PDB file of C-alpha atoms in Angstrom:
ATOM      1  CA  MET B   1      57.676 144.166 157.171  1.00 42.00           C
ATOM      2  CA  THR B   2      60.977 143.557 155.315  1.00 46.00           C
ATOM      3  CA  LYS B   3      62.736 146.124 157.487  1.00 47.00           C
ATOM      4  CA  SER B   4      61.216 144.793 160.639  1.00 46.00           C
ATOM      5  CA  ARG B   5      62.466 141.206 159.932  1.00 46.00           C
ATOM      6  CA  SER B   6      65.981 142.670 159.177  1.00 47.00           C
ATOM      7  CA  ARG B   7      66.128 144.444 162.474  1.00 51.00           C
ATOM      8  CA  SER B   8      64.911 141.289 164.495  1.00 52.00           C
ATOM      9  CA  HIS B   9      67.064 138.801 162.676  1.00 53.00           C
ATOM     10  CA  PRO B  10      70.761 139.308 162.809  1.00 56.00           C
ATOM     11  CA  SER B  11      72.665 139.003 159.495  1.00 64.00           C
ATOM     12  CA  SER B  12      75.127 136.092 158.926  1.00 66.00           C
ATOM     13  CA  ASP B  13      77.967 138.576 159.404  1.00 73.00           C
ATOM     14  CA  ASP B  14      76.534 139.453 162.886  1.00 81.00           C
ATOM     15  CA  GLN B  15      76.047 135.789 163.822  1.00 80.00           C
ATOM     16  CA  LEU B  16      79.572 134.958 162.693  1.00 77.00           C
ATOM     17  CA  ILE B  17      81.342 137.708 164.692  1.00 83.00           C
ATOM     18  CA  THR B  18      79.086 136.889 167.731  1.00 86.00           C
ATOM     19  CA  HIS B  19      80.268 133.372 167.580  1.00 84.00           C
ATOM     20  CA  CYS B  20      83.936 134.445 167.038  1.00 86.00           C
ATOM     21  CA  LEU B  21      83.734 136.685 170.153  1.00 89.00           C
ATOM     22  CA  GLU B  22      82.131 133.872 172.238  1.00 90.00           C
ATOM     23  CA  VAL B  23      84.850 131.596 171.389  1.00 90.00           C
ATOM     24  CA  LEU B  24      87.659 134.098 171.934  1.00 90.00           C
ATOM     25  CA  ARG B  25      86.187 134.769 175.440  1.00 89.00           C
ATOM     26  CA  ALA B  26      85.749 131.343 176.562  1.00 86.00           C
ATOM     27  CA  GLY B  27      86.954 128.792 174.048  1.00 84.00           C
ATOM     28  CA  ARG B  28      89.892 126.511 174.083  1.00 91.00           C
ATOM     29  CA  LEU B  29      93.072 127.978 172.634  1.00 91.00           C
ATOM     30  CA  ASP B  30      93.033 125.596 169.598  1.00 93.00           C
ATOM     31  CA  GLU B  31      89.458 126.679 168.870  1.00 92.00           C
ATOM     32  CA  CYS B  32      90.560 130.314 169.163  1.00 91.00           C
ATOM     33  CA  TYR B  33      93.473 129.891 166.708  1.00 92.00           C
ATOM     34  CA  GLN B  34      91.211 128.269 164.125  1.00 92.00           C
ATOM     35  CA  LEU B  35      89.207 131.515 164.170  1.00 89.00           C
ATOM     36  CA  LEU B  36      92.242 133.714 163.164  1.00 91.00           C
ATOM     37  CA  PRO B  37      91.893 133.068 159.321  1.00 92.00           C
ATOM     38  CA  ARG B  38      88.249 134.348 159.634  1.00 89.00           C
ATOM     39  CA  LEU B  39      89.204 137.440 161.306  1.00 90.00           C
ATOM     40  CA  GLY B  40      91.980 137.987 158.685  1.00 91.00           C
ATOM     41  CA  VAL B  41      89.257 137.932 156.000  1.00 90.00           C
ATOM     42  CA  SER B  42      86.455 139.680 157.652  1.00 89.00           C
ATOM     43  CA  LYS B  43      88.672 142.369 159.238  1.00 91.00           C
ATOM     44  CA  ASP B  44      85.932 142.944 161.633  1.00 91.00           C
ATOM     45  CA  ARG B  45      86.878 145.653 164.160  1.00 92.00           C
ATOM     46  CA  ARG B  46      84.197 144.417 166.534  1.00 92.00           C
ATOM     47  CA  ALA B  47      86.739 141.941 167.833  1.00 93.00           C
ATOM     48  CA  LEU B  48      89.201 144.785 168.880  1.00 96.00           C
ATOM     49  CA  PRO B  49      87.828 145.124 172.494  1.00 95.00           C
ATOM     50  CA  VAL B  50      87.929 141.398 173.206  1.00 95.00           C
ATOM     51  CA  LEU B  51      91.516 141.045 171.836  1.00 96.00           C
ATOM     52  CA  ARG B  52      92.611 144.086 173.830  1.00 96.00           C
ATOM     53  CA  GLU B  53      91.284 142.526 177.068  1.00 95.00           C
ATOM     54  CA  MET B  54      92.996 139.186 176.169  1.00 95.00           C
ATOM     55  CA  LEU B  55      96.344 141.192 175.404  1.00 97.00           C
ATOM     56  CA  PHE B  56      96.331 142.493 178.982  1.00 96.00           C
ATOM     57  CA  SER B  57      95.034 139.348 180.648  1.00 94.00           C
ATOM     58  CA  GLY B  58      98.173 138.346 182.366  1.00 92.00           C
ATOM     59  CA  GLU B  59      97.958 134.757 180.801  1.00 93.00           C
ATOM     60  CA  ARG B  60     100.960 134.540 178.289  1.00 94.00           C
ATOM     61  CA  CYS B  61      99.288 131.973 176.205  1.00 94.00           C
ATOM     62  CA  ARG B  62      96.148 134.071 175.680  1.00 94.00           C
ATOM     63  CA  GLU B  63      98.170 137.235 175.218  1.00 96.00           C
ATOM     64  CA  GLU B  64     100.126 135.572 172.424  1.00 96.00           C
ATOM     65  CA  LEU B  65      96.750 134.589 170.833  1.00 95.00           C
ATOM     66  CA  ALA B  66      95.564 138.233 171.006  1.00 96.00           C
ATOM     67  CA  VAL B  67      98.618 139.530 169.330  1.00 97.00           C
ATOM     68  CA  CYS B  68      98.060 136.955 166.468  1.00 96.00           C
ATOM     69  CA  GLY B  69      94.357 138.110 166.216  1.00 95.00           C
ATOM     70  CA  LEU B  70      95.424 141.843 166.100  1.00 96.00           C
ATOM     71  CA  ALA B  71      97.774 141.133 163.333  1.00 96.00           C
ATOM     72  CA  ALA B  72      95.095 139.165 161.414  1.00 95.00           C
ATOM     73  CA  LEU B  73      92.807 142.196 161.612  1.00 94.00           C
ATOM     74  CA  GLY B  74      95.692 144.267 160.291  1.00 93.00           C
ATOM     75  CA  CYS B  75      94.316 147.807 161.543  1.00 94.00           C
ATOM     76  CA  ARG B  76      96.534 150.530 163.124  1.00 95.00           C
ATOM     77  CA  ASP B  77      94.239 151.033 166.200  1.00 95.00           C
ATOM     78  CA  PRO B  78      96.066 148.292 168.274  1.00 96.00           C
ATOM     79  CA  LEU B  79      99.490 149.721 167.656  1.00 97.00           C
ATOM     80  CA  PRO B  80      99.508 151.678 170.979  1.00 97.00           C
ATOM     81  CA  TRP B  81      98.497 148.590 172.826  1.00 97.00           C
ATOM     82  CA  LEU B  82     101.225 146.538 171.303  1.00 98.00           C
ATOM     83  CA  PHE B  83     103.892 149.105 172.191  1.00 97.00           C
ATOM     84  CA  GLU B  84     102.488 149.347 175.600  1.00 97.00           C
ATOM     85  CA  LYS B  85     103.072 145.565 175.923  1.00 96.00           C
ATOM     86  CA  LEU B  86     106.466 145.805 174.418  1.00 95.00           C
ATOM     87  CA  GLY B  87     107.326 148.540 176.965  1.00 93.00           C
ATOM     88  CA  ASP B  88     106.366 146.411 179.973  1.00 92.00           C
ATOM     89  CA  PRO B  89     109.512 145.173 181.560  1.00 88.00           C
ATOM     90  CA  ALA B  90     107.587 141.964 182.464  1.00 88.00           C
ATOM     91  CA  VAL B  91     107.599 141.074 178.730  1.00 92.00           C
ATOM     92  CA  CYS B  92     111.333 140.764 178.839  1.00 88.00           C
ATOM     93  CA  ARG B  93     111.473 138.226 181.624  1.00 86.00           C
ATOM     94  CA  GLY B  94     110.632 134.649 182.120  1.00 87.00           C
ATOM     95  CA  PRO B  95     110.113 131.498 179.985  1.00 88.00           C
ATOM     96  CA  GLY B  96     108.941 132.358 176.493  1.00 92.00           C
ATOM     97  CA  SER B  97     109.780 136.106 176.802  1.00 94.00           C
ATOM     98  CA  GLN B  98     111.907 136.183 173.709  1.00 95.00           C
ATOM     99  CA  LYS B  99     109.291 134.383 171.603  1.00 96.00           C
ATOM    100  CA  PHE B 100     106.555 136.783 172.931  1.00 97.00           C
ATOM    101  CA  GLN B 101     108.752 139.805 171.995  1.00 97.00           C
ATOM    102  CA  SER B 102     109.254 138.346 168.595  1.00 97.00           C
ATOM    103  CA  THR B 103     105.571 137.742 167.994  1.00 97.00           C
ATOM    104  CA  LEU B 104     104.672 141.327 169.108  1.00 98.00           C
ATOM    105  CA  LEU B 105     107.208 142.940 166.739  1.00 98.00           C
ATOM    106  CA  ASP B 106     106.021 140.499 163.877  1.00 97.00           C
ATOM    107  CA  ALA B 107     102.426 141.785 164.458  1.00 97.00           C
ATOM    108  CA  VAL B 108     103.605 145.316 164.120  1.00 98.00           C
ATOM    109  CA  GLY B 109     105.326 144.498 160.869  1.00 97.00           C
ATOM    110  CA  GLU B 110     102.288 142.828 159.528  1.00 96.00           C
ATOM    111  CA  ILE B 111     100.075 145.710 160.326  1.00 97.00           C
ATOM    112  CA  GLY B 112     102.573 147.774 158.404  1.00 96.00           C
ATOM    113  CA  ASP B 113     101.665 151.218 159.483  1.00 97.00           C
ATOM    114  CA  ASP B 114     104.494 153.849 159.276  1.00 98.00           C
ATOM    115  CA  ALA B 115     103.270 155.423 162.440  1.00 97.00           C
ATOM    116  CA  ALA B 116     105.081 152.573 164.386  1.00 98.00           C
ATOM    117  CA  SER B 117     108.577 153.540 163.057  1.00 98.00           C
ATOM    118  CA  PRO B 118     109.461 156.128 165.602  1.00 97.00           C
ATOM    119  CA  HIS B 119     108.300 153.788 168.461  1.00 97.00           C
ATOM    120  CA  LEU B 120     110.515 150.974 166.870  1.00 98.00           C
ATOM    121  CA  ALA B 121     113.403 153.405 166.879  1.00 98.00           C
ATOM    122  CA  GLU B 122     112.939 153.899 170.498  1.00 96.00           C
ATOM    123  CA  LEU B 123     112.885 150.182 171.187  1.00 96.00           C
ATOM    124  CA  PHE B 124     116.004 149.671 169.122  1.00 97.00           C
ATOM    125  CA  ARG B 125     117.799 152.154 171.359  1.00 95.00           C
ATOM    126  CA  ARG B 126     116.337 150.535 174.577  1.00 92.00           C
ATOM    127  CA  ARG B 127     118.825 149.170 177.116  1.00 90.00           C
ATOM    128  CA  LEU B 128     117.789 146.859 179.935  1.00 86.00           C
ATOM    129  CA  PRO B 129     119.841 145.260 182.811  1.00 86.00           C
ATOM    130  CA  ARG B 130     120.927 141.664 181.920  1.00 86.00           C
ATOM    131  CA  ASP B 131     119.181 141.873 178.615  1.00 89.00           C
ATOM    132  CA  ASN B 132     120.656 138.877 176.562  1.00 90.00           C
ATOM    133  CA  PHE B 133     118.076 139.395 173.855  1.00 94.00           C
ATOM    134  CA  ARG B 134     118.950 142.871 172.901  1.00 94.00           C
ATOM    135  CA  ARG B 135     120.967 142.255 169.826  1.00 96.00           C
ATOM    136  CA  LYS B 136     118.481 139.673 168.465  1.00 96.00           C
ATOM    137  CA  ARG B 137     115.696 142.001 169.167  1.00 96.00           C
ATOM    138  CA  GLN B 138     117.443 144.732 167.249  1.00 97.00           C
ATOM    139  CA  VAL B 139     117.519 142.383 164.296  1.00 98.00           C
ATOM    140  CA  ILE B 140     113.778 141.731 164.524  1.00 98.00           C
ATOM    141  CA  ILE B 141     113.078 145.472 164.679  1.00 98.00           C
ATOM    142  CA  ILE B 142     115.146 145.833 161.477  1.00 98.00           C
ATOM    143  CA  ASP B 143     113.082 143.303 159.825  1.00 98.00           C
ATOM    144  CA  THR B 144     109.896 144.845 161.224  1.00 98.00           C
ATOM    145  CA  LEU B 145     110.951 148.264 159.707  1.00 98.00           C
ATOM    146  CA  GLY B 146     111.601 146.299 156.415  1.00 98.00           C
ATOM    147  CA  ALA B 147     108.204 144.995 156.451  1.00 97.00           C
ATOM    148  CA  ILE B 148     106.742 148.460 156.999  1.00 98.00           C
ATOM    149  CA  ALA B 149     109.114 150.028 154.192  1.00 98.00           C
ATOM    150  CA  GLN B 150     107.933 147.372 151.802  1.00 96.00           C
ATOM    151  CA  GLN B 151     104.313 148.747 152.328  1.00 95.00           C
ATOM    152  CA  GLY B 152     105.475 152.179 151.455  1.00 96.00           C
ATOM    153  CA  GLY B 153     106.648 153.459 154.835  1.00 97.00           C
ATOM    154  CA  LYS B 154     108.856 156.501 154.353  1.00 97.00           C
ATOM    155  CA  LYS B 155     109.981 156.890 158.016  1.00 98.00           C
ATOM    156  CA  SER B 156     110.808 153.077 158.300  1.00 98.00           C
ATOM    157  CA  LEU B 157     112.991 153.498 155.094  1.00 98.00           C
ATOM    158  CA  GLU B 158     114.749 156.472 156.458  1.00 98.00           C
ATOM    159  CA  LEU B 159     115.596 154.619 159.717  1.00 98.00           C
ATOM    160  CA  LEU B 160     117.035 151.769 157.723  1.00 98.00           C
ATOM    161  CA  VAL B 161     119.239 153.992 155.874  1.00 98.00           C
ATOM    162  CA  VAL B 162     120.434 155.547 159.085  1.00 98.00           C
ATOM    163  CA  LEU B 163     121.125 151.993 160.307  1.00 98.00           C
ATOM    164  CA  LEU B 164     123.630 151.528 157.435  1.00 98.00           C
ATOM    165  CA  GLY B 165     125.944 153.487 159.497  1.00 97.00           C
ATOM    166  CA  ASN B 166     125.579 151.652 162.847  1.00 97.00           C
ATOM    167  CA  GLU B 167     128.561 150.326 164.689  1.00 97.00           C
ATOM    168  CA  ASP B 168     127.365 146.796 164.717  1.00 97.00           C
ATOM    169  CA  PHE B 169     128.052 144.802 161.463  1.00 98.00           C
ATOM    170  CA  LEU B 170     125.058 142.761 162.137  1.00 98.00           C
ATOM    171  CA  VAL B 171     122.773 145.649 162.130  1.00 98.00           C
ATOM    172  CA  ARG B 172     124.477 147.113 159.007  1.00 98.00           C
ATOM    173  CA  ALA B 173     123.995 143.747 157.112  1.00 98.00           C
ATOM    174  CA  HIS B 174     120.311 143.473 158.093  1.00 98.00           C
ATOM    175  CA  ALA B 175     119.590 147.071 157.162  1.00 98.00           C
ATOM    176  CA  VAL B 176     121.040 146.275 153.658  1.00 98.00           C
ATOM    177  CA  SER B 177     118.953 143.310 153.196  1.00 98.00           C
ATOM    178  CA  ASN B 178     115.709 144.992 154.314  1.00 98.00           C
ATOM    179  CA  ILE B 179     116.212 148.052 152.120  1.00 98.00           C
ATOM    180  CA  ALA B 180     116.508 145.675 149.144  1.00 97.00           C
ATOM    181  CA  THR B 181     113.324 143.954 150.295  1.00 95.00           C
ATOM    182  CA  ALA B 182     111.449 147.085 150.728  1.00 97.00           C
ATOM    183  CA  PHE B 183     111.581 147.560 146.974  1.00 97.00           C
ATOM    184  CA  TRP B 184     110.879 143.892 145.945  1.00 94.00           C
ATOM    185  CA  HIS B 185     107.666 144.901 144.216  1.00 93.00           C
ATOM    186  CA  ARG B 186     109.081 148.280 142.770  1.00 95.00           C
ATOM    187  CA  PRO B 187     112.870 147.647 142.195  1.00 96.00           C
ATOM    188  CA  ASN B 188     113.305 150.807 139.815  1.00 96.00           C
ATOM    189  CA  ASP B 189     111.798 153.097 142.493  1.00 96.00           C
ATOM    190  CA  LEU B 190     114.849 152.678 144.687  1.00 97.00           C
ATOM    191  CA  PRO B 191     116.041 156.269 145.059  1.00 96.00           C
ATOM    192  CA  ASP B 192     119.528 157.076 143.633  1.00 96.00           C
ATOM    193  CA  PRO B 193     120.926 158.511 146.961  1.00 97.00           C
ATOM    194  CA  ILE B 194     119.948 155.276 148.687  1.00 98.00           C
ATOM    195  CA  PHE B 195     121.378 153.195 145.916  1.00 97.00           C
ATOM    196  CA  GLU B 196     124.576 155.075 146.020  1.00 97.00           C
ATOM    197  CA  ARG B 197     124.668 154.771 150.055  1.00 98.00           C
ATOM    198  CA  LEU B 198     124.346 150.997 149.537  1.00 98.00           C
ATOM    199  CA  LEU B 199     127.162 150.830 146.904  1.00 97.00           C
ATOM    200  CA  SER B 200     129.419 152.672 149.433  1.00 97.00           C
ATOM    201  CA  LEU B 201     129.269 149.624 151.697  1.00 97.00           C
ATOM    202  CA  PHE B 202     131.402 147.761 149.412  1.00 95.00           C
ATOM    203  CA  LYS B 203     134.079 149.652 151.347  1.00 96.00           C
ATOM    204  CA  ASP B 204     132.759 148.280 154.503  1.00 96.00           C
ATOM    205  CA  SER B 205     135.532 146.724 156.806  1.00 93.00           C
ATOM    206  CA  ASN B 206     133.229 143.678 157.557  1.00 97.00           C
ATOM    207  CA  LEU B 207     133.025 140.874 155.016  1.00 97.00           C
ATOM    208  CA  TYR B 208     129.579 139.826 156.323  1.00 97.00           C
ATOM    209  CA  VAL B 209     128.254 143.258 155.368  1.00 98.00           C
ATOM    210  CA  GLN B 210     129.844 143.041 151.911  1.00 97.00           C
ATOM    211  CA  HIS B 211     128.282 139.688 151.413  1.00 97.00           C
ATOM    212  CA  ALA B 212     124.951 140.997 152.385  1.00 98.00           C
ATOM    213  CA  LEU B 213     125.247 143.778 149.931  1.00 98.00           C
ATOM    214  CA  LEU B 214     126.225 141.635 147.186  1.00 97.00           C
ATOM    215  CA  SER B 215     123.367 139.310 147.792  1.00 97.00           C
ATOM    216  CA  ALA B 216     120.917 142.199 147.909  1.00 98.00           C
ATOM    217  CA  LEU B 217     122.179 143.645 144.736  1.00 97.00           C
ATOM    218  CA  GLU B 218     121.893 140.314 142.857  1.00 97.00           C
ATOM    219  CA  SER B 219     118.296 140.035 144.208  1.00 96.00           C
ATOM    220  CA  LEU B 220     117.349 143.495 143.034  1.00 97.00           C
ATOM    221  CA  ALA B 221     118.947 142.663 139.637  1.00 97.00           C
ATOM    222  CA  ASP B 222     117.079 139.371 139.347  1.00 96.00           C
ATOM    223  CA  ILE B 223     113.742 141.117 139.990  1.00 95.00           C
ATOM    224  CA  GLY B 224     114.427 143.851 137.299  1.00 95.00           C
ATOM    225  CA  CYS B 225     116.389 146.615 138.963  1.00 96.00           C
ATOM    226  CA  ARG B 226     118.242 148.199 136.031  1.00 96.00           C
ATOM    227  CA  ARG B 227     121.063 149.946 138.054  1.00 95.00           C
ATOM    228  CA  ALA B 228     121.635 146.708 139.957  1.00 96.00           C
ATOM    229  CA  ALA B 229     121.697 144.724 136.758  1.00 96.00           C
ATOM    230  CA  GLU B 230     124.351 147.047 135.235  1.00 95.00           C
ATOM    231  CA  LEU B 231     126.701 146.047 138.036  1.00 94.00           C
ATOM    232  CA  PHE B 232     126.587 142.397 136.749  1.00 90.00           C
ATOM    233  CA  THR B 233     127.064 142.999 133.015  1.00 86.00           C
ATOM    234  CA  ASP B 234     130.274 142.021 131.386  1.00 64.00           C
TER     235      ASP B 234
END
């Protein structure tokens, strides 16, 4: 009898996700956004099909909502969808396009899966006609790589090290900052070759890069990185 009742009566979790999906499909945007913290806690993958449908709905406001929902779930399954969207030339045009690109990249960083790193490298090299957001997008991609590296991504860290040699001083500076951030929770795990590569940038011709390096090393020293701390001892 107990088993029969459990089959006929949905659990509270089932009722909750059913309600969430109903709101996502037909609710007002403000109601939908209020559901995101619940999705972030429950991590219920049953929301994925609905969010995917929203992501490709053609309504920018609902697509942005879908991206936030996918970031809240935090699983790697939606990564191909996010990169498909980022690869759509329409995403780079029209009002709000820069904000939407930023939201998509932030979601990739929040998911934090290193499988995204090669795709981010492709996007970094991407050139589009009359693309006045390219440099800013590259900086956001570096920050996304940094977020992945902070969660242990080896490919993302390797890419950040490569970017230390980029011709654009802004790229080099942001790569420095994000390498340091990647080891925020494990400052003494920073590999010797990478640490030495960072130190070599004291010879960089751009003062902005040198300033970024000094700030990064000070931050590492403050959080307990022994090698960085030694640089600031008398």
